Tab-separated table of C-alpha atoms in Angstrom:
chain	number	residue	atom	x	y	z
S	3	MET	CA	0.489	-0.034	0.215
S	4	ASP	CA	1.103	3.557	-1.418
S	5	ARG	CA	2.097	5.728	1.600
S	6	ILE	CA	1.691	9.523	0.879
S	7	GLY	CA	1.345	12.684	2.893
S	8	CYS	CA	-2.351	14.420	2.026
S	9	VAL	CA	-5.453	12.708	0.075
S	10	VAL	CA	-8.337	15.273	-0.601
S	11	ILE	CA	-11.224	14.350	-1.397
S	12	GLY	CA	-13.380	15.792	-3.810
S	13	ALA	CA	-11.937	17.719	-6.853
S	14	GLY	CA	-13.900	20.558	-6.936
S	15	VAL	CA	-12.641	24.946	-6.730
S	16	VAL	CA	-11.817	24.274	-2.999
S	17	GLY	CA	-10.528	21.225	-3.057
S	18	LEU	CA	-8.079	21.932	-6.007
S	19	ALA	CA	-7.494	25.148	-4.234
S	20	VAL	CA	-6.522	22.874	-0.978
S	21	ALA	CA	-4.479	20.045	-2.743
S	22	ARG	CA	-2.503	22.830	-4.221
S	23	ALA	CA	-1.569	24.092	-1.153
S	24	MET	CA	-0.647	21.204	0.152
S	25	ALA	CA	1.404	20.152	-2.171
S	26	MET	CA	3.287	23.513	-2.295
S	27	ARG	CA	3.657	22.255	1.328
S	28	GLY	CA	6.025	19.293	0.523
S	29	LEU	CA	3.412	16.634	1.131
S	30	GLU	CA	2.694	14.047	-1.597
S	31	THR	CA	-0.986	15.170	-1.967
S	32	VAL	CA	-3.610	12.743	-4.007
S	33	VAL	CA	-6.451	14.215	-5.016
S	34	LEU	CA	-9.692	11.643	-5.395
S	35	GLU	CA	-12.677	12.779	-7.822
S	36	GLY	CA	-15.571	10.109	-7.763
S	37	GLU	CA	-16.503	11.720	-11.582
S	38	ALA	CA	-14.538	11.426	-14.951
S	39	ALA	CA	-13.200	15.319	-14.109
S	40	PHE	CA	-12.360	17.665	-12.229
S	41	GLY	CA	-15.455	20.489	-10.759
S	42	GLN	CA	-18.394	18.347	-12.320
S	43	GLY	CA	-20.471	19.583	-9.276
S	44	VAL	CA	-21.146	22.967	-7.046
S	45	SER	CA	-18.040	24.534	-8.996
S	46	SER	CA	-19.635	24.416	-12.296
S	47	ARG	CA	-22.729	25.404	-11.405
S	48	ASN	CA	-22.860	28.781	-10.318
S	49	SER	CA	-23.099	32.139	-10.731
S	50	GLU	CA	-18.694	32.850	-11.086
S	51	VAL	CA	-18.885	35.990	-9.166
S	52	ILE	CA	-15.738	36.922	-7.338
S	53	HIS	CA	-17.487	38.351	-3.872
S	54	ALA	CA	-16.504	41.398	-2.617
S	55	GLY	CA	-17.674	40.539	1.167
S	56	LEU	CA	-20.397	42.495	1.655
S	57	HIS	CA	-22.601	39.469	2.976
S	58	GLY	CA	-20.471	38.127	5.893
S	59	ALA	CA	-21.239	38.188	9.486
S	60	PRO	CA	-18.927	39.941	11.784
S	61	GLY	CA	-16.832	36.806	13.902
S	62	TRP	CA	-17.313	33.963	10.941
S	63	ARG	CA	-15.204	32.199	8.969
S	64	LYS	CA	-17.063	32.974	6.072
S	65	ALA	CA	-17.217	36.936	5.773
S	66	ALA	CA	-12.911	36.395	7.087
S	67	ALA	CA	-12.372	34.079	4.170
S	68	CYS	CA	-14.235	36.601	1.621
S	69	ILE	CA	-12.163	39.048	2.072
S	70	LYS	CA	-8.867	37.537	2.115
S	71	GLY	CA	-9.315	35.008	-0.426
S	72	ARG	CA	-11.219	37.600	-2.735
S	73	ARG	CA	-7.813	39.890	-2.512
S	74	LEU	CA	-5.790	36.384	-3.254
S	75	LEU	CA	-8.081	35.722	-6.081
S	76	TYR	CA	-7.822	38.548	-7.936
S	77	ASP	CA	-4.070	38.941	-7.689
S	78	TYR	CA	-3.507	35.087	-8.535
S	79	ALA	CA	-5.944	35.459	-11.471
S	80	ALA	CA	-3.822	38.571	-12.456
S	81	GLN	CA	-0.476	36.738	-12.473
S	82	ARG	CA	-1.616	33.673	-13.899
S	83	GLY	CA	-3.812	35.497	-16.925
S	84	LEU	CA	-7.060	33.952	-15.843
S	85	PRO	CA	-9.839	35.128	-17.897
S	86	HIS	CA	-11.378	37.928	-15.051
S	87	HIS	CA	-13.045	41.343	-14.892
S	88	LYS	CA	-14.178	43.466	-11.765
S	89	LEU	CA	-17.268	44.698	-13.214
S	90	GLY	CA	-18.602	46.342	-9.511
S	91	LYS	CA	-21.754	45.114	-8.752
S	92	LEU	CA	-25.073	47.670	-7.594
S	93	LEU	CA	-26.807	46.253	-4.880
S	94	VAL	CA	-30.567	47.603	-5.137
S	95	ALA	CA	-33.226	48.913	-2.697
S	96	ASN	CA	-36.789	49.525	-4.506
S	97	GLY	CA	-39.059	50.910	-1.148
S	98	ALA	CA	-38.278	52.614	2.324
S	99	ASP	CA	-37.400	49.380	4.385
S	100	GLU	CA	-35.250	48.557	1.656
S	101	ASP	CA	-33.288	51.739	1.865
S	102	VAL	CA	-32.931	51.384	5.302
S	103	LEU	CA	-31.952	47.206	4.742
S	104	LEU	CA	-29.354	48.593	2.500
S	105	HIS	CA	-27.775	50.890	4.749
S	106	GLY	CA	-27.334	48.161	7.665
S	107	LEU	CA	-25.784	46.499	4.527
S	108	LEU	CA	-23.137	49.109	4.143
S	109	ARG	CA	-22.358	49.866	8.149
S	110	LYS	CA	-21.917	45.637	8.529
S	111	ALA	CA	-19.826	44.981	5.047
S	112	GLN	CA	-17.606	48.088	6.114
S	113	ALA	CA	-17.209	46.642	9.964
S	114	LEU	CA	-15.864	43.686	8.114
S	115	GLY	CA	-13.257	45.946	6.739
S	116	VAL	CA	-14.903	45.240	2.354
S	117	GLU	CA	-13.321	48.278	0.750
S	118	GLY	CA	-14.667	51.423	-1.553
S	119	LEU	CA	-18.493	50.416	-0.552
S	120	GLN	CA	-20.057	53.749	-2.101
S	121	VAL	CA	-24.260	54.170	-0.883
S	122	LEU	CA	-25.827	56.039	-4.386
S	123	SER	CA	-29.204	57.780	-4.781
S	124	ALA	CA	-31.461	56.956	-7.296
S	125	ALA	CA	-30.565	59.838	-9.286
S	126	GLN	CA	-26.846	58.700	-9.472
S	127	ALA	CA	-27.803	54.658	-9.592
S	128	LEU	CA	-29.345	55.906	-12.711
S	129	ALA	CA	-26.338	57.823	-14.381
S	130	LEU	CA	-24.262	54.466	-14.265
S	131	GLU	CA	-27.137	52.074	-15.007
S	132	PRO	CA	-29.773	54.389	-17.016
S	133	ALA	CA	-32.398	51.139	-17.549
S	134	LEU	CA	-32.479	50.762	-13.372
S	135	ARG	CA	-35.361	51.723	-11.100
S	136	CYS	CA	-34.142	51.760	-7.768
S	137	THR	CA	-34.955	54.339	-4.632
S	138	SER	CA	-31.078	53.850	-3.821
S	139	ALA	CA	-28.107	51.347	-4.096
S	140	LEU	CA	-25.166	50.545	-3.010
S	141	LEU	CA	-21.728	50.444	-5.263
S	142	SER	CA	-19.297	47.834	-4.938
S	143	PRO	CA	-16.275	48.244	-7.258
S	144	GLU	CA	-14.675	45.108	-5.921
S	145	SER	CA	-16.918	42.574	-7.011
S	146	GLY	CA	-15.862	41.133	-10.088
S	147	VAL	CA	-16.381	37.538	-11.960
S	148	ILE	CA	-13.771	34.610	-13.394
S	149	ASP	CA	-13.755	31.981	-15.698
S	150	VAL	CA	-14.199	29.399	-13.071
S	151	HIS	CA	-12.507	26.503	-15.008
S	152	SER	CA	-10.076	27.744	-16.016
S	153	LEU	CA	-8.798	28.918	-12.181
S	154	MET	CA	-9.534	25.225	-11.305
S	155	LEU	CA	-7.290	23.973	-14.522
S	156	SER	CA	-4.869	26.433	-12.781
S	157	LEU	CA	-4.972	25.831	-9.501
S	158	LEU	CA	-4.465	21.766	-10.889
S	159	GLY	CA	-1.888	22.965	-12.730
S	160	ASP	CA	0.114	24.165	-9.556
S	161	ALA	CA	-0.560	21.306	-7.642
S	162	GLU	CA	0.191	18.965	-10.004
S	163	ALA	CA	3.655	21.083	-10.683
S	164	GLN	CA	4.445	20.301	-7.022
S	165	GLY	CA	3.635	16.551	-7.702
S	166	ALA	CA	-0.117	16.540	-6.990
S	167	THR	CA	-1.890	13.551	-8.719
S	168	LEU	CA	-5.552	13.659	-9.440
S	169	VAL	CA	-7.381	10.792	-9.925
S	170	CYS	CA	-10.840	10.587	-11.595
S	171	ARG	CA	-13.567	7.656	-11.514
S	172	SER	CA	-12.060	7.633	-8.025
S	173	PRO	CA	-15.118	7.319	-5.425
S	174	PHE	CA	-13.702	7.352	-1.672
S	175	GLU	CA	-15.667	3.988	0.091
S	176	ALA	CA	-14.138	4.964	3.405
S	177	ALA	CA	-10.963	5.516	5.930
S	178	GLU	CA	-10.033	4.577	9.462
S	179	PRO	CA	-7.339	5.981	11.339
S	180	SER	CA	-3.539	3.732	11.237
S	181	ASN	CA	0.070	4.097	12.463
S	182	GLY	CA	-0.255	8.335	12.708
S	183	GLY	CA	-2.398	8.568	9.342
S	184	TRP	CA	-5.541	6.879	7.402
S	185	VAL	CA	-5.969	3.971	5.467
S	186	VAL	CA	-8.093	5.409	2.384
S	187	ARG	CA	-9.858	2.590	0.724
S	188	ILE	CA	-11.356	4.091	-2.861
S	189	GLY	CA	-14.074	1.995	-4.737
S	190	SER	CA	-13.819	0.852	-8.927
S	191	SER	CA	-15.180	2.886	-11.128
S	192	GLY	CA	-15.373	2.724	-15.218
S	193	GLY	CA	-13.416	-0.172	-14.811
S	194	ALA	CA	-10.712	0.822	-12.618
S	195	GLU	CA	-9.780	-1.348	-9.829
S	196	PRO	CA	-10.463	-0.297	-6.259
S	197	PHE	CA	-7.290	0.500	-4.003
S	198	GLU	CA	-5.800	1.669	-0.834
S	199	LEU	CA	-3.547	4.555	0.223
S	200	HIS	CA	-2.193	5.652	3.734
S	201	ALA	CA	-1.993	9.273	3.967
S	202	ARG	CA	-0.941	11.267	6.840
S	203	TRP	CA	-2.952	13.756	6.535
S	204	LEU	CA	-6.938	13.166	5.124
S	205	VAL	CA	-9.227	16.497	3.784
S	206	ASN	CA	-12.694	15.913	3.117
S	207	SER	CA	-13.586	19.231	0.770
S	208	ALA	CA	-16.688	16.701	-1.003
S	209	GLY	CA	-18.841	19.569	-1.118
S	210	LEU	CA	-22.546	18.221	-1.533
S	211	GLN	CA	-21.301	14.865	-0.350
S	212	ALA	CA	-19.314	16.484	2.541
S	213	GLN	CA	-21.520	14.987	5.328
S	214	ALA	CA	-21.690	11.322	3.262
S	215	VAL	CA	-18.126	11.106	3.223
S	216	ALA	CA	-17.648	11.823	6.931
S	217	ALA	CA	-20.254	9.572	7.667
S	218	HIS	CA	-17.355	6.930	6.288
S	219	ILE	CA	-14.634	8.118	8.436
S	220	ALA	CA	-14.162	5.405	11.171
S	221	GLY	CA	-13.864	7.031	14.514
S	222	TYR	CA	-15.546	10.646	13.321
S	223	PRO	CA	-18.546	11.079	15.703
S	224	ALA	CA	-21.408	11.424	14.356
S	225	ALA	CA	-22.868	14.175	16.837
S	226	ARG	CA	-20.417	16.644	14.568
S	227	ILE	CA	-21.337	15.492	11.049
S	228	PRO	CA	-24.365	18.428	10.691
S	229	GLN	CA	-27.475	17.600	8.676
S	230	ARG	CA	-27.583	18.303	5.064
S	231	HIS	CA	-29.163	20.613	3.480
S	232	TRP	CA	-29.576	21.098	-0.384
S	233	ALA	CA	-30.931	24.485	-2.473
S	234	LYS	CA	-31.575	24.148	-5.658
S	235	GLY	CA	-30.551	27.463	-8.012
S	236	ASN	CA	-32.159	27.707	-11.422
S	237	TYR	CA	-30.858	30.117	-13.709
S	238	PHE	CA	-32.170	32.135	-17.172
S	239	LYS	CA	-30.460	33.406	-19.746
S	240	LEU	CA	-31.159	36.830	-21.429
S	241	GLN	CA	-32.017	36.573	-24.930
S	242	GLY	CA	-30.247	39.360	-26.333
S	243	ARG	CA	-27.845	41.518	-24.744
S	244	ALA	CA	-28.777	43.452	-21.186
S	245	PRO	CA	-28.312	47.190	-20.586
S	246	PHE	CA	-26.186	46.752	-18.181
S	247	THR	CA	-22.051	46.815	-17.758
S	248	HIS	CA	-22.909	46.303	-13.757
S	249	LEU	CA	-23.420	42.737	-11.519
S	250	VAL	CA	-26.769	43.887	-10.390
S	251	TYR	CA	-28.337	42.276	-6.869
S	252	PRO	CA	-31.388	42.974	-4.765
S	253	VAL	CA	-31.464	43.270	-1.520
S	254	PRO	CA	-30.798	39.218	0.068
S	255	VAL	CA	-33.530	37.387	0.501
S	256	GLN	CA	-33.849	34.139	3.031
S	257	GLY	CA	-31.711	31.011	1.616
S	258	GLY	CA	-29.950	33.376	-0.902
S	259	LEU	CA	-28.681	36.559	-2.486
S	260	GLY	CA	-32.060	36.673	-4.614
S	261	VAL	CA	-32.923	36.713	-8.343
S	262	HIS	CA	-30.059	38.826	-9.758
S	263	LEU	CA	-28.462	39.791	-12.901
S	264	THR	CA	-24.798	38.545	-13.738
S	265	LEU	CA	-22.906	39.034	-16.792
S	266	ASP	CA	-20.393	36.803	-17.739
S	267	LEU	CA	-16.591	37.521	-19.645
S	268	GLN	CA	-18.463	37.682	-22.960
S	269	GLY	CA	-21.143	40.482	-21.450
S	270	GLN	CA	-24.108	37.645	-22.178
S	271	ALA	CA	-26.864	38.241	-19.187
S	272	LYS	CA	-28.202	35.280	-16.676
S	273	PHE	CA	-30.681	36.005	-13.630
S	274	GLY	CA	-30.491	33.453	-10.860
S	275	PRO	CA	-30.818	31.889	-8.804
S	276	ASP	CA	-34.058	30.815	-6.854
S	277	VAL	CA	-34.122	29.271	-4.035
S	278	GLU	CA	-35.560	25.320	-4.121
S	279	TRP	CA	-35.414	23.232	-1.576
S	280	VAL	CA	-34.552	19.669	-3.041
S	281	ASP	CA	-33.318	16.387	-1.698
S	282	SER	CA	-31.980	14.800	-4.791
S	283	LEU	CA	-29.574	16.022	-7.415
S	284	ASP	CA	-31.625	16.963	-10.382
S	285	TYR	CA	-29.849	19.324	-12.325
S	286	ARG	CA	-32.968	19.808	-14.544
S	287	VAL	CA	-34.932	23.367	-15.462
S	288	ASP	CA	-38.454	23.769	-14.937
S	289	PRO	CA	-39.348	26.252	-17.364
S	290	ARG	CA	-42.299	27.025	-15.326
S	291	ARG	CA	-40.009	28.555	-12.408
S	292	GLY	CA	-39.179	31.209	-15.149
S	293	ASP	CA	-42.625	32.988	-14.560
S	294	ALA	CA	-42.084	33.999	-10.797
S	295	PHE	CA	-38.612	35.800	-12.267
S	296	TYR	CA	-40.058	38.139	-14.433
S	297	ALA	CA	-41.398	40.303	-11.194
S	298	GLU	CA	-38.412	39.614	-8.798
S	299	VAL	CA	-36.245	41.281	-12.631
S	300	ARG	CA	-38.569	43.993	-13.454
S	301	ARG	CA	-38.765	45.075	-9.824
S	302	TYR	CA	-35.300	46.687	-10.561
S	303	TRP	CA	-35.563	46.293	-14.877
S	304	PRO	CA	-39.377	47.718	-15.132
S	305	ALA	CA	-38.283	46.871	-18.826
S	306	LEU	CA	-37.521	43.230	-19.142
S	307	PRO	CA	-39.258	41.640	-22.142
S	308	ASP	CA	-42.087	39.246	-22.044
S	309	GLY	CA	-40.899	35.976	-22.720
S	310	ALA	CA	-36.635	37.113	-23.006
S	311	LEU	CA	-36.408	34.505	-20.164
S	312	VAL	CA	-34.538	31.015	-21.630
S	313	PRO	CA	-34.199	28.398	-18.904
S	314	ASP	CA	-30.154	28.117	-18.486
S	315	TYR	CA	-28.658	26.135	-15.427
S	316	ALA	CA	-28.998	25.075	-11.872
S	317	GLY	CA	-26.976	24.573	-9.192
S	318	ILE	CA	-27.734	22.597	-6.040
S	319	ARG	CA	-25.414	24.711	-3.081
S	320	PRO	CA	-24.941	22.497	-0.070
S	321	LYS	CA	-25.950	24.613	2.910
S	322	LEU	CA	-25.605	23.281	7.357
S	323	TYR	CA	-29.485	25.242	7.410
S	324	GLY	CA	-32.794	24.282	6.362
S	325	PRO	CA	-36.096	26.360	4.850
S	326	GLY	CA	-36.502	29.017	7.308
S	327	GLU	CA	-33.562	28.607	9.732
S	328	PRO	CA	-31.015	31.261	10.300
S	329	ALA	CA	-27.651	31.004	7.974
S	330	ARG	CA	-24.119	29.208	9.430
S	331	ASP	CA	-20.979	30.237	8.845
S	332	PHE	CA	-18.667	27.564	7.084
S	333	GLU	CA	-17.632	25.089	8.793
S	334	ILE	CA	-13.814	23.542	9.237
S	335	ASP	CA	-13.538	21.110	11.713
S	336	GLY	CA	-9.139	20.230	12.004
S	337	PRO	CA	-6.914	18.130	14.985
S	338	ALA	CA	-8.196	20.382	17.830
S	339	GLU	CA	-11.705	20.038	17.239
S	340	HIS	CA	-12.417	16.465	17.101
S	341	GLY	CA	-9.270	14.809	18.387
S	342	LEU	CA	-8.568	13.160	15.412
S	343	PRO	CA	-4.510	13.723	14.105
S	344	GLY	CA	-4.364	14.306	10.693
S	345	LEU	CA	-8.268	15.051	9.791
S	346	VAL	CA	-10.046	17.855	8.460
S	347	GLN	CA	-13.462	18.295	7.397
S	348	MET	CA	-15.272	20.836	5.612
S	349	PHE	CA	-18.767	21.553	5.574
S	350	GLY	CA	-20.935	23.641	4.167
S	351	ILE	CA	-18.590	24.790	1.668
S	352	GLU	CA	-21.175	26.928	-0.898
S	353	SER	CA	-21.322	30.369	-1.967
S	354	PRO	CA	-18.762	32.677	-1.901
S	355	GLY	CA	-17.357	29.270	-1.875
S	356	ILE	CA	-15.219	29.901	-4.704
S	357	THR	CA	-13.849	33.611	-3.476
S	358	SER	CA	-13.275	31.960	-0.783
S	359	SER	CA	-10.953	29.604	-1.618
S	360	LEU	CA	-7.471	30.159	-1.910
S	361	ALA	CA	-7.894	31.330	1.401
S	362	LEU	CA	-9.749	28.819	2.871
S	363	ALA	CA	-6.540	26.482	1.484
S	364	ASP	CA	-4.211	28.628	3.889
S	365	GLU	CA	-6.089	27.099	6.914
S	366	VAL	CA	-6.726	23.903	6.170
S	367	ALA	CA	-2.898	23.793	4.922
S	368	ALA	CA	-1.957	25.802	7.946
S	369	LEU	CA	-2.735	22.657	10.164
S	370	VAL	CA	0.260	21.496	8.281
S	371	ASP	CA	2.097	23.723	9.129
């Protein structure tokens, strides 16, 4: 049985960032992925937004990781020449109640350290985006978009340059502690033979399947595994060009950030996600859900034409809270918390996971340091 430094379970953007960080610290690292390629889950079904950090809570890992990760990500994308664009975002309010909420978001985000924020009057917002309707807006100049596939490819390339290996079609089956590390059992898929590895470190970065993976790690207390909740978000694409140059977000709703407008690197607009609580991984988009999108979007873009939205794609987020429950922070459960040497569990790594990926990877790798 091969003995290596680290096994990372899950080859999404966070798993690849962790593998890169571990490999750069001199650990021989293997990334296990059950699918045929990296990034087939949460990392490939999202808005591709680089978040400034407006929606964090004081003292939360999610807030600190978003702000630190965003700065690291812009630097990394520039150094590697990855396609990205710092478009800026307008968070828009409509009505006196939402104006109050918007000012509250401003104060909280400034306290967290988000740079460059500015409250705009309706007239100032319309000077930037004439098609917009709002009573006030919050301008976030640090928000942007990135080609997530290029990001993952670059992270993987960095990891491989330091000796890491990605093994696809290799689903994690179980792990148990052994000789100061972990014996990891990997199943067969696509004709490959099952095999085992002995790793000094084991990192569960399985995203949607993190709880299922944790349940098959011997010795890890079942009581520490948080309840799993999946929130499906549907996206609809705009036919034709949108009259916007910024990302446009409404005031947040429970369970998500509302049906917002994002622009990809080619200027194509899409709207979403909505929030649909689900129990299965079904990525089909029901065209009928688009009916509700029109009312949501017309609150800030009243000129949206009838029939302009067509189903695009859906993503599912691994949340640690369900409908009507308060939001929860990212969870990184390391040896200091659970008492098992060499094991790191990552739960509830959803938005802003892409923005936070490099910061989260540094946090996990610091446990090795």
